[in-house]
Amino acid sequence: NNQEEEKETSSRKIQSKRTFERPKKPPREGFDELPENTDAILQVNEGKYEFTLGSEGEDIDADANTIILRVQIPKHFDTSLVDVDCHSEIVRVLIKGELLLLRFPEKVREETCKASRSQTTGELKVSVEKTKKKMMAKDFVIAEAALGCMKINAASIEDSSND
């Protein structure tokens, strides 16, 4: 009797595990409407795609004024199944009906968003410029020259590099 009861309880456990599987959501047709307040939006990765979101020091191609998102998409996926929507604080990527929604570490200029896909690896690369640009040393020299604080000509630069 004990063995029969154990078999019966184990078969119930197996059946109960099968019935508790989460139902699959139908694929999304497009992006949902964005709320007025984007601070309340949570990050989402429905497709469990590997990604990196970085700027200078975190990504090879990024400079001080650029943020780059790299998403590893299988190379056999058709590019028509990928859609990108970039806003000042968030980026949304729809891959075969599965949403990847991420928050940028800083505000960005959405009109500078560029998306490209690698033909060999299938990687999606989205690069966008930050709204607050960091001044580089060469920018200071150019600004000083424009204001007349410092006179620069090609001869003085060549002479100083030879020393």
XYZ file of C-alpha atoms in Angstrom:
163
model
C 0.000 0.000 0.000
C 2.795 2.402 0.824
C 4.425 1.932 -2.555
C 1.131 2.510 -4.360
C 0.520 5.706 -2.378
C 4.027 6.955 -3.149
C 3.571 6.295 -6.864
C 0.229 8.059 -6.780
C 1.620 11.144 -4.991
C 4.658 11.287 -7.276
C 2.451 11.082 -10.372
C 0.297 13.934 -8.955
C 3.429 16.043 -8.450
C 4.509 15.450 -12.034
C 1.045 16.325 -13.340
C 0.873 19.444 -11.149
C 4.256 20.618 -12.463
C 3.013 20.279 -16.012
C -0.093 22.332 -15.337
C 1.861 25.178 -13.676
C 3.765 26.135 -16.818
C 3.299 29.766 -17.654
C 1.216 30.320 -20.727
C 3.155 31.950 -23.567
C 2.123 35.487 -24.353
C 1.292 36.185 -27.973
C 4.073 38.162 -29.716
C 3.709 41.923 -29.662
C 2.600 43.633 -32.850
C 4.381 46.893 -32.030
C 5.383 49.199 -29.208
C 2.923 50.180 -26.466
C 2.141 53.845 -25.830
C 4.704 55.538 -23.580
C 3.383 57.092 -20.367
C 3.979 60.773 -19.637
C 6.356 59.942 -16.783
C 9.099 57.617 -18.050
C 10.653 57.410 -14.549
C 8.080 54.752 -13.627
C 9.072 52.455 -16.500
C 10.841 49.237 -15.491
C 13.503 47.585 -17.614
C 12.323 44.487 -19.509
C 14.097 41.689 -21.396
C 11.348 39.329 -22.544
C 13.542 37.436 -25.011
C 16.411 37.075 -22.507
C 18.847 38.476 -25.078
C 22.401 39.217 -24.006
C 23.192 42.924 -24.193
C 25.676 45.556 -23.090
C 24.874 49.205 -22.540
C 27.936 51.351 -22.093
C 29.787 54.540 -22.745
C 33.457 55.533 -22.707
C 35.597 52.910 -20.971
C 32.861 50.288 -21.125
C 32.617 49.961 -24.914
C 35.434 49.998 -27.472
C 33.597 52.171 -30.018
C 32.149 54.658 -27.499
C 33.696 58.029 -26.813
C 32.954 60.483 -24.004
C 29.802 61.753 -25.746
C 28.287 58.479 -26.978
C 26.310 55.631 -25.425
C 26.247 52.298 -27.267
C 23.790 49.443 -26.849
C 24.845 46.057 -28.236
C 22.263 43.258 -28.420
C 23.223 39.702 -29.355
C 20.567 38.553 -31.828
C 20.874 35.186 -33.586
C 22.317 35.843 -37.040
C 19.627 33.829 -38.801
C 16.865 36.224 -37.606
C 15.598 38.424 -40.414
C 16.322 42.128 -39.836
C 12.686 42.949 -40.654
C 11.794 41.245 -37.327
C 13.817 43.882 -35.410
C 12.451 47.338 -34.557
C 14.189 50.070 -32.505
C 12.502 52.997 -30.726
C 14.831 55.517 -29.056
C 13.759 58.240 -26.619
C 15.709 60.679 -24.451
C 15.750 58.393 -21.390
C 14.912 54.900 -22.702
C 15.446 52.653 -25.699
C 13.012 49.958 -26.807
C 13.985 47.100 -29.115
C 11.352 44.705 -30.427
C 12.903 41.430 -31.608
C 10.499 38.920 -33.120
C 7.684 40.261 -30.922
C 9.763 40.204 -27.701
C 10.512 43.507 -25.971
C 13.878 44.703 -24.669
C 13.378 47.982 -22.801
C 16.362 49.682 -21.164
C 16.999 52.965 -19.400
C 19.981 55.050 -20.539
C 22.460 56.047 -17.804
C 22.153 59.682 -19.011
C 19.764 61.694 -21.172
C 20.484 61.360 -24.887
C 19.657 63.188 -28.105
C 17.163 60.837 -29.752
C 17.605 62.368 -33.225
C 21.223 61.115 -33.274
C 20.244 57.466 -32.799
C 21.869 55.095 -35.303
C 21.131 51.383 -35.474
C 23.146 48.849 -37.483
C 23.316 45.078 -37.614
C 26.365 42.901 -38.194
C 25.945 40.488 -41.091
C 28.450 37.999 -39.671
C 27.425 37.851 -35.987
C 23.877 39.243 -36.098
C 24.717 41.746 -33.339
C 22.534 44.870 -33.219
C 24.461 48.062 -32.406
C 22.539 51.193 -31.401
C 24.650 54.303 -30.838
C 23.301 57.619 -29.588
C 24.890 60.891 -28.444
C 24.504 62.247 -24.925
C 22.740 65.598 -24.439
C 25.473 66.957 -22.169
C 28.710 66.815 -24.088
C 31.952 66.479 -22.197
C 34.581 68.979 -23.307
C 37.795 67.432 -24.577
C 41.190 69.146 -24.425
C 41.076 69.870 -28.180
C 37.639 71.516 -27.699
C 39.163 73.915 -25.153
C 41.932 74.870 -27.577
C 39.420 75.476 -30.367
C 37.181 77.525 -28.031
C 40.111 79.643 -26.856
C 41.210 80.217 -30.446
C 37.697 81.261 -31.442
C 37.550 83.733 -28.561
C 40.925 85.202 -29.509
C 42.525 84.229 -26.202
C 45.190 82.218 -27.955
C 46.547 82.419 -31.477
C 47.041 79.104 -33.209
C 48.451 78.466 -36.629
C 49.778 75.359 -38.310
C 53.419 76.520 -38.074
C 53.336 76.908 -34.269
C 51.814 73.430 -33.842
C 54.438 71.837 -36.103
C 57.267 73.699 -34.318
C 56.102 72.649 -30.864
C 55.814 68.983 -31.889
C 59.429 68.908 -33.105
C 60.815 69.943 -29.686
